[in-house]
Short mmCIF file of C-alpha atoms (C1' of nucleotides) in Angstrom, two decimals:
data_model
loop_
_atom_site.label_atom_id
_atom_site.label_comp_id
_atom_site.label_asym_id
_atom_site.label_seq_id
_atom_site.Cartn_x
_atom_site.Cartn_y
_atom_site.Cartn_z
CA UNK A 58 35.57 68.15 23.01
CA UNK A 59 34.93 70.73 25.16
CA UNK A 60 37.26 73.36 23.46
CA UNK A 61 39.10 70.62 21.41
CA UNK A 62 38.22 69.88 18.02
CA UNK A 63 35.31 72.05 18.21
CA UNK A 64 34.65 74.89 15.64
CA UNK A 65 36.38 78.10 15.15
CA UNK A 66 34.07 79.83 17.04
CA UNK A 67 35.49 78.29 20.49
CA UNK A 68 38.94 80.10 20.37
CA UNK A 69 39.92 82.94 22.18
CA UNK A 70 40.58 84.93 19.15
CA UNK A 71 37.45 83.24 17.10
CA UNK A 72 35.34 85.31 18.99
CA UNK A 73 36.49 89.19 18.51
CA UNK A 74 36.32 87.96 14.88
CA UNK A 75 32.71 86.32 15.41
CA UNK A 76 31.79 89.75 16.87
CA UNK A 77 33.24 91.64 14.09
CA UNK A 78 31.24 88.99 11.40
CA UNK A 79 28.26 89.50 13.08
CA UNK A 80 28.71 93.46 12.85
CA UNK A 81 29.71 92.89 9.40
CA UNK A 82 26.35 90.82 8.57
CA UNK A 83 23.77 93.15 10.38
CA UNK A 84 25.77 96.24 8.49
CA UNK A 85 24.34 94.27 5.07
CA UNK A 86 21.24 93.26 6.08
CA UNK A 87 20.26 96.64 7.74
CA UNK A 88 19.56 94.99 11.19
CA UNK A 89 21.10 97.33 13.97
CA UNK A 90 23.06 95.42 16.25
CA UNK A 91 22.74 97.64 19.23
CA UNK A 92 25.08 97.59 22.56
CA UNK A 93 22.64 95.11 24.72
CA UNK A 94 22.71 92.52 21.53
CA UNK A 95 26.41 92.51 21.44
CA UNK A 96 26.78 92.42 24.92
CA UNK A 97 24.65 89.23 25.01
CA UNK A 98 26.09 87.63 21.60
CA UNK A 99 29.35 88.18 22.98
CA UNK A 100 28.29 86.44 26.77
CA UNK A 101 27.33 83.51 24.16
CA UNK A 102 30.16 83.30 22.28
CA UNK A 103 32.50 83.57 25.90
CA UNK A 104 30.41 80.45 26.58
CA UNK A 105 32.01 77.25 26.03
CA UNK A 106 28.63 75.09 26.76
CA UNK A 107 25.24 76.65 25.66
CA UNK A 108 24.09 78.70 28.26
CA UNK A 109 19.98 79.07 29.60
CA UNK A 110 18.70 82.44 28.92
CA UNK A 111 18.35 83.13 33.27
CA UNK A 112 21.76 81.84 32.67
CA UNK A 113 22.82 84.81 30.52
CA UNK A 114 20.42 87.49 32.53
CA UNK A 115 22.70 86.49 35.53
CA UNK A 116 25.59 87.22 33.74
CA UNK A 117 24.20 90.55 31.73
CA UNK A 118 23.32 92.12 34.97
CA UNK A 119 26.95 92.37 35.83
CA UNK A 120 26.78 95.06 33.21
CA UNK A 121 23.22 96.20 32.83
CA UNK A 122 21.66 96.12 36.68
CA UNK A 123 18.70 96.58 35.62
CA UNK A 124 18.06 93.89 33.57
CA UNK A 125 15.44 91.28 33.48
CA UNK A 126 14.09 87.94 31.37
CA UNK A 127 12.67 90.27 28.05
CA UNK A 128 15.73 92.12 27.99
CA UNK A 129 17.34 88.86 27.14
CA UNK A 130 14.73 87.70 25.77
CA UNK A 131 14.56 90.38 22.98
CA UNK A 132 18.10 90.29 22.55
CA UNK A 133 18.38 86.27 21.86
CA UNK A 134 14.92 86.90 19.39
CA UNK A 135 17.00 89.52 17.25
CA UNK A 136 20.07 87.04 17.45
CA UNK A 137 18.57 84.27 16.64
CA UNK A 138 16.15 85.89 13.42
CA UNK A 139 19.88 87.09 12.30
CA UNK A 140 21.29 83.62 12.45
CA UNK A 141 23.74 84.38 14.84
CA UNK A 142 22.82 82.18 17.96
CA UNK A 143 21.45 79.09 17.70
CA UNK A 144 18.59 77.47 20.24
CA UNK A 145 18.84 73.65 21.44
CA UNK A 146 15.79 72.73 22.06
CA UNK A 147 16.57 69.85 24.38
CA UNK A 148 18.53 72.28 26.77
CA UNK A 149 16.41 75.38 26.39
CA UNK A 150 19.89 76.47 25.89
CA UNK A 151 21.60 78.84 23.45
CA UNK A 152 25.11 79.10 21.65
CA UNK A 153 26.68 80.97 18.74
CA UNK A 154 26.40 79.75 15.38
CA UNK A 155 29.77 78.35 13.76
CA UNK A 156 28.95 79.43 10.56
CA UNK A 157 28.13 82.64 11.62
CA UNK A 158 32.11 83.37 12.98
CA UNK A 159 33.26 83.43 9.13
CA UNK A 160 31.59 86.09 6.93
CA UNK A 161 30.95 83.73 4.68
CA UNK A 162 27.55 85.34 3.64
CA UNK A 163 24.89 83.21 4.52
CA UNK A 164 25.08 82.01 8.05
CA UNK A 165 21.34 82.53 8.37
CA UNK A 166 19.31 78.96 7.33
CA UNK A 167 22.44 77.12 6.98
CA UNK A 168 21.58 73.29 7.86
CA UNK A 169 23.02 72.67 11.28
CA UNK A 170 23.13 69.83 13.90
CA UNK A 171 23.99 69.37 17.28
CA UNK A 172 25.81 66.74 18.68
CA UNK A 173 25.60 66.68 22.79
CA UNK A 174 27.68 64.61 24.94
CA UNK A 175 25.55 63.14 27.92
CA UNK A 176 28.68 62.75 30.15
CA UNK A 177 30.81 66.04 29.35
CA UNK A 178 27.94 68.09 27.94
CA UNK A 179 29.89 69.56 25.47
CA UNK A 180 28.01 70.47 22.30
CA UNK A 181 29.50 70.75 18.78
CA UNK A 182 27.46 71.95 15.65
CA UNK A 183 28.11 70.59 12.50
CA UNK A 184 26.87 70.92 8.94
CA UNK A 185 25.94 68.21 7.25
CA UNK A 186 24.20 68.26 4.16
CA UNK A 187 23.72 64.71 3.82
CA UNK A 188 21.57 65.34 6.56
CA UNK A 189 19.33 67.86 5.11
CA UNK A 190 18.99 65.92 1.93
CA UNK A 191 17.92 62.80 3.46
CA UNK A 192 15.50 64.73 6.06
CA UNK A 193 14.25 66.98 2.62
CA UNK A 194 13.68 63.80 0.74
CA UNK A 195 11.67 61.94 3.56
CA UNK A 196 9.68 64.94 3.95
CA UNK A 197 8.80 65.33 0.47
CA UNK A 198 7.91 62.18 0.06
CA UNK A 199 4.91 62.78 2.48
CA UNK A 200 4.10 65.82 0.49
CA UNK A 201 5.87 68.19 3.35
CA UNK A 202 7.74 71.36 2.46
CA UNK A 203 10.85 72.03 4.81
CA UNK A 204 11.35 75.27 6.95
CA UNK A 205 13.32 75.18 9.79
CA UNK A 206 14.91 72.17 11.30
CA UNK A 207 16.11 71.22 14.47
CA UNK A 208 18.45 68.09 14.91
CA UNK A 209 19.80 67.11 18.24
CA UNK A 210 21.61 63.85 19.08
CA UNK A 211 22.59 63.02 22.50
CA UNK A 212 25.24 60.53 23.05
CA UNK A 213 29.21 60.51 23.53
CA UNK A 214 32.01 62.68 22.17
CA UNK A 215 35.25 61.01 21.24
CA UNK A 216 37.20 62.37 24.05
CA UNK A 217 34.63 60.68 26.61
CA UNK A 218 34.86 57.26 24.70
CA UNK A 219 38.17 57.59 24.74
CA UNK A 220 38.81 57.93 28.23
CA UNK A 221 36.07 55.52 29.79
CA UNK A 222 36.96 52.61 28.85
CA UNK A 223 33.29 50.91 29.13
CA UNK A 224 31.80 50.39 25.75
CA UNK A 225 28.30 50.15 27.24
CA UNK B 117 -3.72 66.78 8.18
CA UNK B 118 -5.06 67.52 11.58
CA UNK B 119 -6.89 64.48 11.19
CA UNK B 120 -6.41 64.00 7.84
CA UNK B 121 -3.88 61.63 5.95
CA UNK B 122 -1.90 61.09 9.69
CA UNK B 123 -0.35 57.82 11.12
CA UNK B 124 -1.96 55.19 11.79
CA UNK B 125 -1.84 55.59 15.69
CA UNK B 126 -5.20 58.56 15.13
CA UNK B 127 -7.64 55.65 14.12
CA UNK B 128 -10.11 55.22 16.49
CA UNK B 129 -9.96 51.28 17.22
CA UNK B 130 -6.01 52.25 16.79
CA UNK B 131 -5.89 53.65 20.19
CA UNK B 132 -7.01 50.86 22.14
CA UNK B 133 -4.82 48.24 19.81
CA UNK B 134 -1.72 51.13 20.75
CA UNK B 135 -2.98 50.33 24.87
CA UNK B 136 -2.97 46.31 24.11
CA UNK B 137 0.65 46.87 22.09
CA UNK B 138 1.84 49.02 25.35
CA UNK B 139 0.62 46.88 27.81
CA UNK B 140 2.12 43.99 26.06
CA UNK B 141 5.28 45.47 25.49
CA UNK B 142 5.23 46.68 29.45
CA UNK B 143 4.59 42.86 30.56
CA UNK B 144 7.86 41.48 28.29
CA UNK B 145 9.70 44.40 29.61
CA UNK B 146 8.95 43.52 33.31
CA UNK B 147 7.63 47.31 33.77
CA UNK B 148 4.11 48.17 35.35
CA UNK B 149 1.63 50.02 33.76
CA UNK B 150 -0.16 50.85 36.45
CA UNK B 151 -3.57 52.59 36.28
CA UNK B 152 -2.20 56.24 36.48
CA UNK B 153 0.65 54.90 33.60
CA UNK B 154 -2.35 54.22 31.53
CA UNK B 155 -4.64 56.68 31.71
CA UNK B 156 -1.91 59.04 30.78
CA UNK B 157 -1.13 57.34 28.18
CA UNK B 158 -5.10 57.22 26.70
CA UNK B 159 -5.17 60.91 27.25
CA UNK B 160 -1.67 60.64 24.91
CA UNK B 161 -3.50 58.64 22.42
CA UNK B 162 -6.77 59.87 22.04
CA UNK B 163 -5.46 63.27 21.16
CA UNK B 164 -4.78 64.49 17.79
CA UNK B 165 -2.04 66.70 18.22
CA UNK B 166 0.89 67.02 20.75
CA UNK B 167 -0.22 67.56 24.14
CA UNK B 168 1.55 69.39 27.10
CA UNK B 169 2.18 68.10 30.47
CA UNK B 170 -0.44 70.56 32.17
CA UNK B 171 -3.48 70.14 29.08
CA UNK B 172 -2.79 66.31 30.02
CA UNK B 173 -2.77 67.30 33.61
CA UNK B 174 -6.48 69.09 33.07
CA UNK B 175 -7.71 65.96 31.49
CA UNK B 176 -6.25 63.58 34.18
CA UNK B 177 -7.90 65.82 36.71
CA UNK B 178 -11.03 64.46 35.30
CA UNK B 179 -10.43 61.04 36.34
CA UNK B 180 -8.05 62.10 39.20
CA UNK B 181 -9.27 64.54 41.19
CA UNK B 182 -5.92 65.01 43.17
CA UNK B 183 -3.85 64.92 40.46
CA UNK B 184 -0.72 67.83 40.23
CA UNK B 185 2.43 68.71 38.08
CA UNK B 186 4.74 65.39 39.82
CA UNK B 187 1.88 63.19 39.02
CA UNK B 188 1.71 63.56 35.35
CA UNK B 189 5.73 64.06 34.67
CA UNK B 190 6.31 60.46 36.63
CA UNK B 191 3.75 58.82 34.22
CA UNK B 192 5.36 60.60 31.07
CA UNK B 193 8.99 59.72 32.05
CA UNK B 194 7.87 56.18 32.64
CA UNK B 195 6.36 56.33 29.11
CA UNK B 196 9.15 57.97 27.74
CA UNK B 197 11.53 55.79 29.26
CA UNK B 198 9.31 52.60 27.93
CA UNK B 199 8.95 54.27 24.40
CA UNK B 200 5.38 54.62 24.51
CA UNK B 201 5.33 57.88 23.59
CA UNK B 202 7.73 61.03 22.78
CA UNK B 203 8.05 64.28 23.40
CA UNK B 204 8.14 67.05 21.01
CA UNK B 205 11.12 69.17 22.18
CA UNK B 206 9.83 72.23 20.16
CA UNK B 207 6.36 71.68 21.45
CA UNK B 208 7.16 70.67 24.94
CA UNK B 209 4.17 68.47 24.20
CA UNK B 210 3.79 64.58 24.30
CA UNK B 211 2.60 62.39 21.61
CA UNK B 212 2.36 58.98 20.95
CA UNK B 213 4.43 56.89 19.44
CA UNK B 214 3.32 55.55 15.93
CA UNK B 215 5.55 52.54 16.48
CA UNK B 216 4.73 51.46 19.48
CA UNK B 217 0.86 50.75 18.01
CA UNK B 218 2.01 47.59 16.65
CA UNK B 219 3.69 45.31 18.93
CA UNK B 220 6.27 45.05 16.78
CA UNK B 221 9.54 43.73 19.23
CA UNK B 222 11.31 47.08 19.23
CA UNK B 223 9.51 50.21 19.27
CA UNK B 224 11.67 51.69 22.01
CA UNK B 225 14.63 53.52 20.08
CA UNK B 226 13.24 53.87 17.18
CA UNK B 227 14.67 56.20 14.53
CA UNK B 228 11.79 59.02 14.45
CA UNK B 229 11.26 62.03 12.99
CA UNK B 230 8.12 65.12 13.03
CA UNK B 231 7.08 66.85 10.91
CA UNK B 232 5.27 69.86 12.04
CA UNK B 233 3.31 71.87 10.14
CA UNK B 234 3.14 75.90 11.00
CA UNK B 235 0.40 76.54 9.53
CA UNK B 236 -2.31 73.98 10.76
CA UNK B 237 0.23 72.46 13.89
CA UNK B 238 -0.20 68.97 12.49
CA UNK B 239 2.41 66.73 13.54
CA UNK B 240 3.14 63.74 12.30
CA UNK B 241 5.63 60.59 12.91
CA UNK B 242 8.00 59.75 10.32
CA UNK B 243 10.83 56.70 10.48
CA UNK B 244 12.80 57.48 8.00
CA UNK B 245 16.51 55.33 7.99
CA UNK B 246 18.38 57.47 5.69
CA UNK B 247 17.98 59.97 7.93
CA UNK B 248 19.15 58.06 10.53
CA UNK B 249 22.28 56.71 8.71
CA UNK B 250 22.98 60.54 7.58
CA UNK B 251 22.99 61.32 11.13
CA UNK B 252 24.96 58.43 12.61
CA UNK B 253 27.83 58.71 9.58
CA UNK B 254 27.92 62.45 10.55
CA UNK B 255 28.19 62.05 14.18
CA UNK B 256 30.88 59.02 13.42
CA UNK B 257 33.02 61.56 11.14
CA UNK B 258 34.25 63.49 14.37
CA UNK B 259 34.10 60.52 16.64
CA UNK B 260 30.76 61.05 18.03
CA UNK B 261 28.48 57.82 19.26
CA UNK B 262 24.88 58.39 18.89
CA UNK B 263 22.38 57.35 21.58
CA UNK B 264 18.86 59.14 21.17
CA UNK B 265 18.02 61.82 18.48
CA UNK B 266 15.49 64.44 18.03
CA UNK B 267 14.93 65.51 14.49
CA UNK B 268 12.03 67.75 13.89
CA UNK B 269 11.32 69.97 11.26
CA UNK B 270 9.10 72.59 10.87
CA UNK B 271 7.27 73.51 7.35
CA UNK B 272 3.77 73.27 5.59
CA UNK B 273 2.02 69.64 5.43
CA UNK B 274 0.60 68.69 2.37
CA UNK B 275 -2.84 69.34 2.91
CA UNK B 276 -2.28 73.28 3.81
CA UNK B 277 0.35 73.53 0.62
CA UNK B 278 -2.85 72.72 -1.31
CA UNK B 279 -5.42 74.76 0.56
CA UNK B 280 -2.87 77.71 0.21
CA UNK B 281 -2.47 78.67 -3.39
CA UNK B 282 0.96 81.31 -2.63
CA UNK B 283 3.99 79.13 -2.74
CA UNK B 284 6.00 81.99 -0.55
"C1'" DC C 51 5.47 37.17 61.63
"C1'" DC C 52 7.66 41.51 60.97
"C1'" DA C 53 11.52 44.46 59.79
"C1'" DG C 54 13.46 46.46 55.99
"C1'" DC C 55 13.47 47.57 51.32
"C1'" DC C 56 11.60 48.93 46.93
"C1'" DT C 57 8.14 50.93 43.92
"C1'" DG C 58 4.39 53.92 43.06
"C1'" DT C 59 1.81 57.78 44.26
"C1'" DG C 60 0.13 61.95 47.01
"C1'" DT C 61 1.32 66.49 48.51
"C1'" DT C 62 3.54 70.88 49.07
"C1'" DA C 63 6.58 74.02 47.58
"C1'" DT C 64 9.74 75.88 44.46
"C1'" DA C 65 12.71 76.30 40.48
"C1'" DT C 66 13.24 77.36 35.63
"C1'" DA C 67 11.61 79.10 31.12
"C1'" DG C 68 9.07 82.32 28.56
"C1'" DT C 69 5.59 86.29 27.53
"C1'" DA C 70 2.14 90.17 27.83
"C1'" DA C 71 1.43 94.79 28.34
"C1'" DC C 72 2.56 99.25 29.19
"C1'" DC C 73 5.89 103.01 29.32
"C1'" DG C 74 9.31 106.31 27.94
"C1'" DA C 75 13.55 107.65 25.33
"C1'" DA C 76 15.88 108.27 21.03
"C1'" DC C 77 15.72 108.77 16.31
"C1'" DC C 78 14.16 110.09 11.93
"C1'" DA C 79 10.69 111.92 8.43
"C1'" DG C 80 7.54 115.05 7.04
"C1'" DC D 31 7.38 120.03 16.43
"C1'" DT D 32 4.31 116.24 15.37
"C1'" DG D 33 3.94 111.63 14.48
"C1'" DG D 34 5.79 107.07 13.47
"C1'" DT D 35 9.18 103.52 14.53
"C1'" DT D 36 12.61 101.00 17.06
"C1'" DC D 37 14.69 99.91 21.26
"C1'" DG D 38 14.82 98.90 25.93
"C1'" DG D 39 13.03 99.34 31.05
"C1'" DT D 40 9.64 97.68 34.14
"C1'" DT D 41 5.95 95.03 36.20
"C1'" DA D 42 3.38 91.28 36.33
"C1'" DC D 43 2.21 87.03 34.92
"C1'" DT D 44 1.86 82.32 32.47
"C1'" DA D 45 3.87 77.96 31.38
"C1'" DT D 46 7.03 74.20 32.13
"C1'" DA D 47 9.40 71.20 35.24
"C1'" DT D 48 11.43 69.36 39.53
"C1'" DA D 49 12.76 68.83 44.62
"C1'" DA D 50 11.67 67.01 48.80
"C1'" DC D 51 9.06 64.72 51.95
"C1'" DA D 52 5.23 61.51 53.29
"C1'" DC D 53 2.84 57.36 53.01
"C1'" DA D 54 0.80 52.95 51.43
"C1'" DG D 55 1.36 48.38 49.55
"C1'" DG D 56 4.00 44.41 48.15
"C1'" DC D 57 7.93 41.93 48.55
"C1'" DT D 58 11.82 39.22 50.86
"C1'" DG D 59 15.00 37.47 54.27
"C1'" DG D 60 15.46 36.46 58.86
#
DNA sequence: CCAGCCTGTGTTATATAGTAACCGAACCAG
DNA sequence: CTGGTTCGGTTACTATATAACACAGGCTGG
């Protein structure tokens, strides 16, 4: 699962048109996405695994020498208030968000999960809203309002099953 | 909800019924809870709200003069590990786990969800199924097998919802 | 008995993750 | 050209977590 039946945003060509969304949604929403953002959005989006922020400093100094942990920093704030990178929290890790590679106005608050693979460590988003609803509902019933949510399973991909053929 | 309306696991006598449940649950398991297991796992207890690594650390100190970073991790993995408590990825903090008060067989891989609250940083324990089917039907849809999940939503309890009249 | 192993903990050092605070450059508005 | 605002450079620091080695005690098999 790596690259395979991953999202859009893991092909080659997915991400000059993630790029170009992500252009496209800062354009309407007035948010400048300066030189330094897209040079780190794009070292996300080259990413096929999410990548540690000293992770992406290593890498950004290979253009900007002079960089150091805010510059990133800063950069993966503004990405991340825009809805175009998404944190996992159980990696301190970071990778673009599929929704955000269409133009599909909103990208930004979309419900979103990650599935992570213990043994390959690949990590696929998905959107499900039967999710959202059930995780709504349970909070409401407990009088809580939902903001932001973060849901993060660890377990095994398909192609990892597949090819080991313990069923532990 | 600080102290308010939470889980049952903040009641006073609660805490010391949560040590009897743990140390019950450690003997059927075969594990130790050794003295240093334990009083990390008071400190867990007897606090309100999610707890880091190094406030526990400061508190151990108390009781263990020559206690550092290794000494407190080793006792939280072992708790972790024995589903005594959990962490709160978002938090990096530790809290304890509302099943695991009652000695209930299985309180080790639970389905659990938080609920934080923004405003007042309550957090509290949920176990909701649904979500936990949503999740597992989703992760099944692309071939995914779940192991452990971390669901954990930010918002507004109920108690500051009420205290705060705007409904922003 | 005692050698060897395993578990738990102490101890030191270091790695990784994230932020505070201050500065100056560029831009734009009055 | 003054004064705000946004952006990014720079330094220093805080917070979170782990590696690696040392040692003590309890086992177990010979």
């Amino acid at each position: 699962m790596t690259t395979g039946q991953g999202s859009a945003a893991e092909m080659p060509e997915g991400r000059a048109q993630a790029l170009a969304a992500a252009e496209a949604r800062c354009l309407r929403a007035g948010a400048q996405l300066t030189e330094l953002r897209r040079q780190v959005l794009a070292l996300v989006l080259e990413a096929e695994q999410p990548l540690g922020a000293y992770a992406l400093l290593d890498k950004l100094k290979a253009q900007r020498p002079g960089a150091a942990p805010p510059t990133v920093y800063r950069a993966l704030d503004f990405l991340l208030e825009h809805g175009l990178i998404h944190k996992v929290e159980r990696l301190n890790a970071f990778v673009g968000c599929a929704e955000a590679t269409h133009d599909h106005g909103r990208a930004h608050d979309h419900p979103h999960q990650f599935l992570i693979c213990g043994d390959c460590g690949a990590t696929v988003e998905i959107s499900d809203t039967a999710v959202a609803h059930a995780l709504a509902d349970a909070a409401a019933r407990v009088g809580f309002r939902v903001g932001n949510a973060t849901v993060e399973v660890e377990g095994r991909c398909a192609a990892c099953t597949a090819q080991v053929p313990e069923r532990a």
